């Protein structure tokens, strides 16, 4: 069995987290489901004056700003010194609703104390101490961002998640991982001349991927806990991995092993596959709904590729896309309320979202070609491939299409992002 | 080295046999079909030209089929329209030549590689390439080639011949490429 190079960030990073005070998580400060969402005004002090303190501040600030949920008031407006006691009267006049004060002490370890204050109700809502090893600074910073995010929204943050994707060399493709913000990029050592369709299990421990050396398309199972790679399915024709079922024991895939490409379910333990569609047409790219009960897929049964849904036994096929003539790459949102896909508009692929009942189709991108959308685990963001800067690279944006930015390094050719859950 | 030489001799023997056999039987077995094909192909250029002597023509085309190496027979790609996988009329002659060669040279298998232009999306293009390869395979089978002698693979948009973003280049990339299979 081939071994993967396990990057340090894939190994669980252990922190010591000590709750130093009573935390009132009951109140939701930011209702992220609210349609009329305003940015929540905050004050953020630097964790420390030195390089490591500045770095920590920068990461936390970037994390929170990326969500577009927070607004940081300029430091020049602060009345209170960092060492002063928290006083709501210093903050309400300038409209600040929460104040974050953090201190960092660096010895052989990093020691951070974080206090988050609620200005309106005059109370501390997060008071924690974090101790970690020095190389884990980024993980620690993201962990702090997650705690702040949770304290204010009541939802789990995505700041410690990773994106897996394929790097595109001239002759060879390689599976690569990076933090959701593009930091800590590392190669896994899994290389093939052709590679696509990455799909992760719900716990982020396993990944299935389709790859070919030029003769045959096979599906490989990569286990990050064991660091193993196993070829689990191969046949003539194409075999393209689709989503895992919730339990991680089986997955959907498309294959032309019996003729034209159709949708199948593969059971990992038995190695058996079960056919769901049987048509003369191309049926391809299955994406599972989060409740495991429906499948979105692409079919050209209408004469051009479009997105369809069907129940898990292959019945009740419904067409979802009607605009334009080339709609592919469906990806179901974690809440089940949206399907993201790529649609060809004026000769260029653009990312859209649509409700599974075929209403509310909404175009999110308009620059270059944009393909292969995949939702973040919390459903608030989408990662995708775009060539808007002249080469294919990995981008992220909010589910509403805001804040579109490249996260893979400048000049680095990449495609096929899959947002891992942790 | 010995093996290569042996292989060469075997091929040389096969070809010489094939040629002789074809020239002697062709006229009675396949004259009509060959003529139609030839006429079709020469029609645009030779509209009012002199009709070629029939027998000579048949012998000519037969020798071509017999003498050509597999590489020569497989050197032409066939092409497809955007998002389509039906065989074009102008490519039928290419497929016929391949089929004829395979029928006369048993024991040789080929691989058809289906390719797409960059405009579609990766996964769908892989499906499209698969259908393109299988369209050619089905066509060869209707011409009498056994399915066991034709392998197919889809490369989707992974192996473009040409990397510019314009229709000329895209059209070149939307192709089935043929190669000898090991």
XYZ file of C-alpha atoms in Angstrom:
604
model
C 0.000 0.000 0.000
C 1.310 3.353 -1.015
C 1.888 5.905 1.710
C 0.904 9.525 1.581
C 3.059 12.325 2.799
C 1.049 13.477 5.767
C 1.396 17.197 6.164
C 1.830 18.517 9.657
C -1.451 20.380 9.512
C -3.343 17.190 8.868
C -2.166 15.710 12.114
C -4.362 16.834 14.971
C -2.834 19.834 16.605
C -3.301 19.711 20.355
C -4.082 22.846 22.229
C -4.674 23.315 25.853
C -7.754 25.475 26.120
C -8.779 26.714 29.533
C -12.070 28.479 30.118
C -11.285 31.271 32.496
C -14.722 32.666 33.071
C -18.387 32.113 32.618
C -19.268 32.232 28.953
C -22.713 33.378 27.952
C -23.209 31.752 24.568
C -26.963 31.876 24.764
C -27.288 35.217 23.043
C -26.940 35.321 19.262
C -25.266 38.611 18.401
C -25.268 38.031 14.671
C -28.155 36.125 13.163
C -26.434 34.864 10.057
C -29.718 33.634 8.603
C -31.231 37.086 8.718
C -31.826 38.455 5.226
C -31.039 42.021 6.347
C -27.600 41.366 7.718
C -25.492 44.328 8.749
C -21.803 44.109 9.577
C -21.245 43.771 13.321
C -18.954 46.577 14.604
C -16.016 45.346 16.688
C -12.834 46.620 18.247
C -9.747 44.425 17.986
C -6.562 45.161 19.905
C -3.255 43.700 18.743
C -2.417 40.553 20.676
C 1.133 41.796 21.039
C 3.540 44.387 19.653
C 6.131 41.844 18.466
C 6.098 39.941 15.158
C 4.304 36.879 16.471
C 1.658 39.001 18.195
C 1.083 40.991 15.009
C 0.871 37.793 12.988
C -1.746 36.364 15.333
C -3.780 39.572 15.136
C -3.556 39.563 11.344
C -4.791 35.981 11.001
C -7.746 36.479 13.362
C -8.679 39.726 11.664
C -8.477 38.196 8.153
C -10.582 35.237 9.237
C -13.362 37.361 10.680
C -13.294 39.955 7.905
C -13.505 37.281 5.233
C -16.961 36.295 6.493
C -18.214 39.830 5.752
C -20.095 39.632 9.049
C -17.751 41.859 11.047
C -16.536 45.387 10.752
C -13.433 46.500 12.661
C -13.424 50.074 13.901
C -10.119 51.900 13.256
C -7.662 51.829 16.161
C -7.317 55.623 16.059
C -10.892 55.889 17.331
C -10.154 53.808 20.458
C -10.391 55.787 23.714
C -9.509 52.939 26.018
C -5.905 51.700 26.385
C -5.484 47.957 26.091
C -4.425 47.682 29.742
C -7.428 49.659 31.005
C -10.425 47.901 32.443
C -13.198 47.333 29.933
C -15.644 50.242 30.099
C -18.752 50.195 27.858
C -18.914 53.989 27.984
C -15.675 54.088 25.943
C -17.308 52.110 23.162
C -20.982 52.880 22.739
C -20.318 56.456 21.505
C -18.265 55.103 18.596
C -20.772 52.376 17.842
C -18.623 49.386 18.846
C -20.701 46.423 20.048
C -17.962 43.941 20.999
C -14.371 44.408 22.112
C -11.641 41.798 21.775
C -8.619 42.063 24.027
C -5.996 39.377 23.746
C -2.499 38.952 25.167
C 0.254 36.704 23.898
C 3.253 35.462 25.863
C 5.880 33.496 24.007
C 8.290 31.215 25.853
C 8.999 27.749 24.485
C 5.248 27.681 23.945
C 2.662 30.215 22.879
C 0.327 31.328 25.624
C -2.686 33.451 24.633
C -5.447 34.876 26.796
C -8.548 36.127 24.979
C -11.330 38.297 26.415
C -14.352 39.255 24.352
C -16.708 41.858 25.814
C -20.298 42.673 25.000
C -20.632 46.462 25.047
C -24.426 46.610 25.140
C -24.919 44.173 28.000
C -21.630 45.034 29.731
C -20.399 41.498 30.155
C -17.625 39.168 29.102
C -18.773 36.639 26.537
C -15.515 34.776 25.887
C -12.650 34.368 28.320
C -10.165 31.665 27.431
C -6.521 30.775 27.707
C -4.795 28.844 24.896
C -1.440 27.128 25.134
C 0.160 25.634 22.040
C 3.501 24.759 20.490
C 5.121 27.494 18.370
C 4.739 25.882 14.914
C 0.991 25.685 15.511
C 0.480 29.466 15.521
C -1.811 29.464 12.487
C -3.934 26.616 13.833
C -4.129 28.432 17.154
C -5.156 31.701 15.497
C -7.892 29.937 13.517
C -9.040 28.199 16.690
C -9.390 31.588 18.382
C -11.322 32.916 15.358
C -13.624 29.895 15.551
C -14.312 30.582 19.251
C -15.042 34.269 18.597
C -17.274 33.363 15.669
C -19.145 30.827 17.763
C -19.572 33.268 20.664
C -21.148 35.832 18.357
C -23.120 33.741 15.868
C -23.787 30.469 17.663
C -22.357 28.652 14.615
C -19.214 26.650 14.072
C -16.572 28.604 12.146
C -14.656 27.240 9.167
C -11.333 28.877 9.990
C -9.468 25.645 10.648
C -10.759 23.918 7.515
C -8.674 22.950 4.506
C -9.144 22.826 0.776
C -7.810 19.881 -1.224
C -7.191 20.444 -4.937
C -5.143 19.280 -7.919
C -1.986 21.104 -8.934
C -1.498 21.167 -12.670
C 2.007 20.542 -13.921
C 2.643 20.154 -17.650
C 2.839 16.351 -17.453
C 1.839 15.463 -13.939
C -1.009 16.313 -11.566
C -0.663 16.159 -7.803
C -3.107 16.240 -4.938
C -2.334 19.272 -2.797
C -3.819 20.633 0.450
C -3.900 24.102 1.900
C -5.689 26.056 4.624
C -8.945 27.640 3.446
C -7.092 30.970 3.206
C -4.313 29.528 1.054
C -1.699 29.275 3.793
C 0.378 26.183 4.550
C 0.135 24.662 1.084
C 1.654 21.210 0.933
C 1.886 18.381 -1.550
C 0.570 14.951 -0.605
C 2.801 12.884 -2.894
C -0.236 11.437 -4.730
C 0.634 12.025 -8.397
C -0.890 10.840 -11.684
C -0.871 12.134 -15.233
C -4.611 12.865 -14.960
C -6.638 13.495 -11.850
C -10.017 15.021 -10.985
C -13.232 14.732 -8.940
C -12.087 15.005 -5.327
C -14.723 14.185 -2.737
C -14.126 14.094 1.008
C -15.935 12.122 3.694
C -17.996 14.136 6.186
C -15.328 13.849 8.893
C -12.592 14.958 6.492
C -10.502 11.837 7.138
C -10.922 10.255 3.715
C -10.910 11.448 0.161
C -11.905 9.686 -3.037
C -10.411 10.839 -6.293
C -10.398 9.730 -9.936
C -7.052 9.345 -11.604
C -5.502 7.810 -14.669
C -2.033 7.082 -15.910
C -3.360 7.139 -19.490
C -4.883 3.666 -19.922
C -7.721 3.442 -17.464
C -9.665 5.612 -15.045
C -9.631 4.367 -11.467
C -11.086 5.613 -8.200
C -8.619 5.867 -5.320
C -9.394 6.084 -1.617
C -6.986 8.187 0.424
C -7.100 7.921 4.181
C -5.406 10.806 5.964
C -5.522 9.185 9.395
C -3.630 6.130 8.164
C -1.747 7.981 5.449
C -2.787 5.316 2.962
C -3.781 5.233 -0.707
C -5.816 2.387 -2.160
C -7.217 1.857 -5.653
C -10.762 0.735 -4.929
C -12.417 0.697 -8.329
C -11.243 0.356 -11.878
C -12.868 -0.693 -15.125
C -12.870 0.144 -18.786
C -14.286 3.530 -19.682
C -14.481 6.389 -17.222
C -14.943 6.155 -13.464
C -15.548 9.462 -11.737
C -15.854 9.745 -7.977
C -18.915 11.492 -6.528
C -20.004 12.352 -2.976
C -19.674 10.094 0.058
C -22.838 9.105 1.919
C -22.962 10.517 5.460
C -21.519 7.427 7.136
C -18.481 7.430 4.812
C -18.981 3.741 3.948
C -20.271 4.224 0.418
C -20.320 6.864 -2.289
C -21.967 7.755 -5.570
C -19.952 7.757 -8.781
C -20.374 7.843 -12.540
C -19.004 5.145 -14.785
C -19.215 3.995 -18.387
C -18.268 0.435 -17.460
C -21.599 -0.832 -18.858
C -21.763 1.449 -21.909
C -22.569 5.133 -21.717
C -21.804 7.064 -18.494
C -24.373 6.298 -15.769
C -24.748 6.894 -12.024
C -23.865 4.151 -9.524
C -23.483 3.641 -5.769
C -20.279 1.987 -4.547
C -20.019 0.123 -1.255
C -16.439 0.293 -0.004
C -16.466 -2.780 2.258
C -17.899 -5.187 -0.328
C -16.415 -3.483 -3.390
C -19.790 -3.838 -5.103
C -21.529 -1.222 -7.181
C -25.240 -0.722 -7.815
C -26.566 1.029 -10.896
C -29.032 3.913 -10.474
C -29.490 5.262 -13.988
C -29.484 3.370 -17.230
C -29.693 5.575 -20.248
C -28.241 6.019 -23.685
C -27.223 9.538 -22.645
C -24.384 10.878 -20.562
C -25.417 10.784 -16.883
C -22.508 12.079 -14.850
C -21.234 14.099 -11.825
C -23.569 12.909 -9.038
C -23.809 15.087 -5.904
C -25.676 13.821 -2.827
C -28.140 15.907 -0.847
C -27.046 16.212 2.815
C -29.886 13.916 3.945
C -28.580 11.210 1.545
C -32.022 10.984 -0.062
C -31.543 12.777 -3.393
C -28.882 13.043 -6.060
C -28.198 16.018 -8.295
C -26.446 15.024 -11.520
C -25.727 16.126 -15.077
C -27.462 14.577 -18.047
C -27.583 15.463 -21.728
C -30.928 13.683 -22.173
C -32.474 16.969 -23.329
C -29.815 17.274 -26.031
C -27.470 19.449 -23.945
C -26.008 18.965 -20.484
C -28.309 20.142 -17.686
C -28.688 19.552 -13.962
C -31.320 17.058 -12.785
C -32.284 15.635 -9.414
C -33.559 12.159 -8.627
C -34.310 10.154 -5.523
C -31.643 7.829 -4.198
C -33.156 4.782 -5.931
C -33.019 6.516 -9.304
C -36.729 7.444 -9.489
C -38.443 10.805 -9.757
C -36.033 12.519 -12.149
C -36.636 16.292 -12.231
C -34.896 18.883 -14.343
C -33.398 21.759 -12.326
C -31.713 24.045 -14.888
C -33.484 25.564 -17.865
C -31.423 28.659 -18.644
C -28.753 28.402 -21.351
C -27.561 25.149 -22.806
C -24.598 23.911 -20.852
C -25.031 23.420 -17.113
C -22.655 21.044 -15.307
C -20.721 20.398 -12.028
C -23.556 20.336 -9.472
C -22.728 20.524 -5.766
C -25.363 20.329 -3.043
C -25.112 22.766 -0.113
C -24.679 21.317 3.408
C -28.111 22.635 4.453
C -29.702 21.137 1.344
C -31.282 24.429 0.313
C -29.094 25.165 -2.730
C -27.341 23.455 -5.603
C -24.295 25.274 -6.963
C -23.293 24.545 -10.566
C -21.408 25.876 -13.533
C -23.382 27.303 -16.462
C -22.110 28.454 -19.844
C -23.031 32.119 -20.461
C -21.776 33.864 -23.601
C -19.129 31.197 -24.095
C -17.798 31.333 -20.524
C -18.564 29.098 -17.554
C -20.028 30.891 -14.543
C -20.991 29.721 -11.070
C -24.704 29.731 -10.251
C -26.814 28.630 -7.326
C -30.375 27.344 -7.700
C -32.899 25.891 -5.287
C -33.421 22.140 -5.716
C -36.989 22.894 -6.874
C -35.496 24.719 -9.905
C -36.375 28.229 -8.676
C -34.138 31.217 -7.910
C -31.257 30.516 -10.312
C -28.665 33.134 -9.477
C -25.380 33.914 -11.248
C -22.508 34.573 -8.827
C -19.474 35.122 -11.068
C -18.906 37.057 -14.273
C -15.164 37.237 -14.866
C -13.314 34.545 -16.858
C -14.336 30.879 -16.652
C -15.552 29.677 -13.262
C -16.081 25.999 -12.614
C -16.264 23.191 -10.057
C -18.051 24.904 -7.141
C -17.958 23.251 -3.719
C -19.523 24.571 -0.501
C -17.685 25.157 2.759
C -18.790 22.850 5.610
C -20.946 25.645 7.085
C -22.524 26.397 3.681
C -21.647 30.102 3.833
C -18.828 29.976 1.268
C -18.038 28.386 -2.069
C -14.638 27.392 -3.384
C -14.236 27.105 -7.165
C -11.784 27.065 -10.054
C -11.358 30.250 -12.078
C -9.073 31.334 -14.928
C -9.887 35.069 -14.504
C -6.226 35.877 -13.839
C -5.044 34.076 -16.964
C -4.523 30.610 -15.471
C -6.677 28.148 -13.566
C -6.458 28.694 -9.816
C -8.473 28.144 -6.634
C -10.851 30.881 -5.461
C -13.307 31.348 -2.639
C -16.349 33.600 -2.198
C -19.431 33.872 -0.029
C -22.487 31.886 -1.104
C -23.962 35.207 -2.205
C -21.022 35.759 -4.553
C -19.314 38.444 -2.450
C -15.640 38.722 -1.601
C -14.314 36.653 -4.523
C -10.611 36.062 -4.084
C -7.872 33.733 -5.241
C -6.465 31.667 -2.361
C -3.950 29.437 -4.148
C -0.551 31.107 -4.648
C -0.020 33.593 -7.468
C 1.012 31.847 -10.682
C 0.253 28.370 -9.305
C -1.901 26.382 -11.743
C -4.586 24.450 -9.918
C -8.152 23.139 -10.227
C -10.793 20.867 -8.709
C -11.107 22.245 -5.141
C -12.839 20.220 -2.427
C -13.524 21.975 0.873
C -12.735 19.576 3.722
C -14.695 19.713 6.922
C -11.748 20.010 9.277
C 16.386 -7.411 -31.575
C 15.605 -10.898 -32.810
C 11.993 -10.396 -31.834
C 11.738 -7.187 -33.774
C 13.213 -8.797 -36.839
C 10.850 -11.731 -36.536
C 7.907 -9.398 -36.132
C 9.006 -7.487 -39.216
C 9.234 -10.661 -41.248
C 5.833 -11.817 -40.081
C 4.320 -8.457 -41.004
C 6.070 -8.388 -44.344
C 4.698 -11.846 -45.051
C 1.199 -10.861 -43.977
C 1.205 -7.743 -46.081
C 2.445 -9.454 -49.191
C -0.212 -12.124 -48.746
C -2.883 -9.579 -48.067
C -2.004 -7.625 -51.144
C -2.091 -10.565 -53.420
C -5.267 -11.893 -51.953
C -7.004 -8.575 -52.203
C -6.036 -7.870 -55.762
C -7.317 -11.230 -56.877
C -10.622 -11.158 -55.020
C -11.391 -7.512 -54.780
C -13.109 -7.119 -58.066
C -15.708 -9.713 -57.334
C -16.207 -9.106 -53.636
C -16.165 -5.384 -53.014
C -16.098 -3.404 -56.201
C -19.273 -1.477 -55.657
C -18.480 -0.335 -52.158
C -14.963 0.711 -53.038
C -16.139 2.637 -56.002
C -18.771 4.548 -54.085
C -16.256 5.528 -51.488
C -13.726 6.633 -54.041
C -16.252 8.610 -55.999
C -17.466 10.358 -52.935
C -13.994 11.346 -51.964
C -12.910 12.601 -55.371
C -16.139 14.239 -56.309
C -15.400 17.802 -55.236
C -12.077 18.060 -57.078
C -12.917 15.945 -60.116
C -16.409 16.974 -60.954
C -15.853 17.027 -64.648
C -12.658 15.075 -64.628
C -12.139 11.800 -66.400
C -13.576 8.873 -64.530
C -10.657 6.748 -63.410
C -10.370 3.307 -64.855
C -12.319 1.175 -62.491
C -10.057 -1.779 -62.109
C -6.952 0.298 -61.595
C -8.724 2.328 -58.995
C -9.696 -0.712 -57.005
C -6.214 -2.117 -57.137
C -4.774 1.184 -56.056
C -6.975 1.484 -53.005
C -6.469 -2.144 -52.101
C -2.730 -1.796 -52.213
C -2.963 1.289 -50.019
C -4.842 -0.641 -47.399
C -2.500 -3.580 -47.576
C 0.819 -1.771 -47.674
C 0.167 0.984 -45.195
C 1.541 0.483 -41.744
C -0.840 0.600 -38.810
C 0.666 3.934 -37.802
C -0.171 5.400 -41.205
C -3.728 4.103 -41.094
C -4.184 5.571 -37.628
C -2.499 8.892 -38.232
C -5.658 10.886 -38.953
C -7.823 12.072 -36.080
C -11.560 12.373 -36.520
C -13.292 15.508 -35.264
C -16.493 16.560 -33.528
C -18.691 19.626 -33.137
C -18.872 21.358 -29.753
C -20.695 19.206 -27.185
C -21.419 16.529 -29.837
C -20.336 12.936 -30.234
C -21.852 11.872 -33.549
C -19.498 10.784 -36.337
C -19.240 13.338 -39.137
C -19.740 12.258 -42.744
C -16.267 13.426 -43.722
C -14.672 11.142 -41.135
C -16.395 7.971 -42.288
C -13.674 7.264 -44.883
C -10.997 7.440 -42.168
C -12.916 4.943 -40.050
C -13.510 2.684 -43.056
C -9.800 2.577 -43.759
C -9.068 1.661 -40.152
C -11.759 -1.012 -40.190
C -10.430 -2.494 -43.449
C -6.925 -2.598 -42.085
C -8.015 -4.277 -38.859
C -10.117 -6.832 -40.708
C -7.128 -7.735 -42.856
C -4.681 -7.817 -39.969
C -6.125 -9.925 -37.222
C -4.401 -10.028 -33.883
C -3.851 -6.285 -33.732
C -5.825 -4.101 -31.323
C -6.217 -0.367 -31.276
C -7.021 2.235 -28.668
C -9.330 5.173 -29.352
C -8.635 8.258 -27.260
C -11.586 10.672 -26.942
C -10.687 14.333 -26.423
C -12.523 17.624 -25.876
C -11.817 21.313 -26.105
C -11.233 23.360 -22.967
C -14.577 25.151 -22.970
C -16.688 22.612 -21.164
C -16.109 21.589 -17.564
C -13.638 18.873 -16.574
C -15.953 16.066 -15.528
C -18.518 16.512 -18.253
C -15.721 16.627 -20.811
C -14.492 13.300 -19.528
C -17.958 11.891 -20.215
C -18.062 13.550 -23.611
C -14.630 12.163 -24.531
C -15.842 8.720 -23.493
C -18.865 9.004 -25.792
C -16.681 10.250 -28.652
C -14.340 7.299 -28.321
C -17.302 4.929 -28.133
C -18.983 6.499 -31.190
C -15.923 5.600 -33.254
C -15.772 2.170 -31.648
C -19.433 1.475 -32.515
C -18.853 2.653 -36.059
C -15.864 0.330 -36.469
C -17.948 -2.515 -35.057
C -20.694 -1.935 -37.623
C -17.961 -2.229 -40.255
C -17.134 -5.653 -38.887
C -14.325 -5.107 -36.366
C -14.679 -7.153 -33.195
C -15.240 -5.056 -30.053
C -12.503 -6.975 -28.250
C -9.938 -5.372 -30.569
C -10.936 -1.811 -29.724
C -10.053 -0.228 -26.423
C -11.296 3.236 -25.522
C -10.111 5.889 -23.095
C -11.340 9.399 -22.461
C -8.827 12.142 -21.784
C -11.495 14.837 -21.534
C -9.735 18.186 -21.873
C -6.516 16.891 -20.313
C -4.472 16.345 -23.463
C -5.057 19.208 -25.868
C -3.129 19.304 -29.176
C -3.319 23.037 -29.201
C -3.666 25.461 -26.302
C -4.882 28.730 -27.782
C -8.388 29.902 -26.947
C -9.921 30.161 -30.414
C -12.258 28.090 -32.556
C -9.515 26.739 -34.865
C -7.660 25.376 -31.898
C -10.784 24.103 -30.113
C -11.877 22.316 -33.303
C -8.518 20.520 -33.492
C -8.842 19.422 -29.880
C -12.354 17.975 -30.248
C -11.078 14.698 -31.645
C -10.697 10.954 -31.449
C -7.083 9.930 -31.727
C -6.218 6.376 -32.749
C -3.220 4.429 -31.607
C -1.997 0.840 -31.544
C -2.832 -0.914 -28.271
C -0.266 -3.114 -26.584
